[in-house]
Amino acid sequence: MEEVSRLKKSLSGLKGRLKVIAKDLTKACGTEHESLLMEEIITSLEALATKARKTQDELESSLPEEEIEREVENYMAMERTIRELRVEARRRLKKPAEDQPARVKGTENDGSSAPVLPKWNLPKFDGNVLLFTAFWDQFEAGVHSRSDIGDVTKFVYLRTCLEGAALDAIAGYSVTGANYNAAVTTLKSRFGRPKLIAEKHILELVQMEKCTRPTVTELRRLHDGMSSNVRALVALNKDPNNETLSAAEVLLAVLKQKLPTIVRKRWEKQGFRRKPGRDHVRSIFRVPADAVRN
C-alpha cells in the first residue's frame, strides 16, 4: 500500500507540474521569444509524458483489478491534456507571433485560463457492421498500434468507444491486459466478417427508398446511396461488374432475411461456411432447411 500511495502522490505531482506548464504556454504566446519558449515547453511536456507513463505502468501493476479502471481513466485525462498542450505548442511554432492564440482547456478542475484546442475524439461504434471497418482503422491508428500504451489502457480506451451491441459483445471481459486481445478478437469475429459486411451492403441497396420524384435532390440521394454501397462492395472484393459478386450471394443476402431471427442468427454463427455451388439456385433454396436442421 505504501508503494501505491507513493506512485499516486508522484502522479499528483506531475499533474501539478502540468498546470504550471499550461500557464507558461499561455504567458509565452505573443512574446518576443515565443518560438524558443514553445520548444522548451514541448521538451518539458515530452519529459513529463515519459515520466507519467512509467509511473502509471508501475501503479497499474501494483493495484488490485477492481481499482485499475478508475486509475486508468484518471491517467487518460492527464494524457489527453498533455497531448492538447503539445499540439498547441507546435501550432504556435508554425504561426506568426502576432496571431492571437485560441483558448484551450488546461487540466481538470483548473480555474485558470489556458489555450483551448479542439479535442481529438476517438470514433464511436454501436454494432453497425457497415461502420466497423472505418471504426477499427481509426482506433487501430490512434490506440491499438501504439507501443507506448499498455494493454490495460488500450482496453479502457476501447470500452469508452463502444456503445449498444458492440459494448454488450465484450461485457463479459474484465478490464485487464490479458483480456484486451481476446476482446478485440471477439469484436472482429462478431462485426468484422467481410461476408456479413458485404451482405449488409447488398441489403442496403435492395432496401433503398424508392425515388418518387425526378428532382435533382432525390436523384442525387439515390445516386449517392447506390455509389457508396457499390464502392464498399468493391473494396471488399465483391465487384458487381465482374464475377467476384455472384447472383447467388445477392439472393442469399435477401432470402436470409425471410428466415426467423433465431434461425438466421444460428446459421450466421456458423461462420457462413456454406458456399453456393454450381447449382446456385438449388443451393440457395436449401438454406432454410439446412438452418432448421442445424
PDB file of C-alpha atoms in Angstrom, residues 10 18-19 30 37 57 60 63 77 91 95 135 144 197 205 232 249 254 260 263:
ATOM      1  CA  SER A  10       4.024  11.089  -7.838  1.00  0.00           C
ATOM      2  CA  LEU A  18       1.238  20.116 -15.972  1.00  0.00           C
ATOM      3  CA  LYS A  19      -0.909  23.001 -14.735  1.00  0.00           C
ATOM      4  CA  GLY A  30       2.830  36.603 -28.393  1.00  0.00           C
ATOM      5  CA  LEU A  37       9.787  29.146 -25.309  1.00  0.00           C
ATOM      6  CA  ASP A  57       2.706   1.389 -15.546  1.00  0.00           C
ATOM      7  CA  GLU A  60      -1.228  -0.475 -12.652  1.00  0.00           C
ATOM      8  CA  LEU A  63      -3.212  -2.162  -7.959  1.00  0.00           C
ATOM      9  CA  ALA A  77      -7.473  12.553 -18.790  1.00  0.00           C
ATOM     10  CA  ARG A  91       0.881  25.023 -33.668  1.00  0.00           C
ATOM     11  CA  LYS A  95       2.145  30.532 -36.821  1.00  0.00           C
ATOM     12  CA  PHE A 135     -14.082   2.436 -36.773  1.00  0.00           C
ATOM     13  CA  HIS A 144      -4.204  -0.230 -30.858  1.00  0.00           C
ATOM     14  CA  ILE A 197     -20.493  -6.736 -44.194  1.00  0.00           C
ATOM     15  CA  LEU A 205     -29.052  -1.462 -51.968  1.00  0.00           C
ATOM     16  CA  ALA A 232     -17.878  -0.563 -50.316  1.00  0.00           C
ATOM     17  CA  GLU A 249     -24.621 -14.179 -52.947  1.00  0.00           C
ATOM     18  CA  VAL A 254     -32.106 -11.304 -49.476  1.00  0.00           C
ATOM     19  CA  PRO A 260     -36.988 -16.385 -38.375  1.00  0.00           C
ATOM     20  CA  VAL A 263     -32.738 -19.458 -37.179  1.00  0.00           C
TER      21      VAL A 263
END
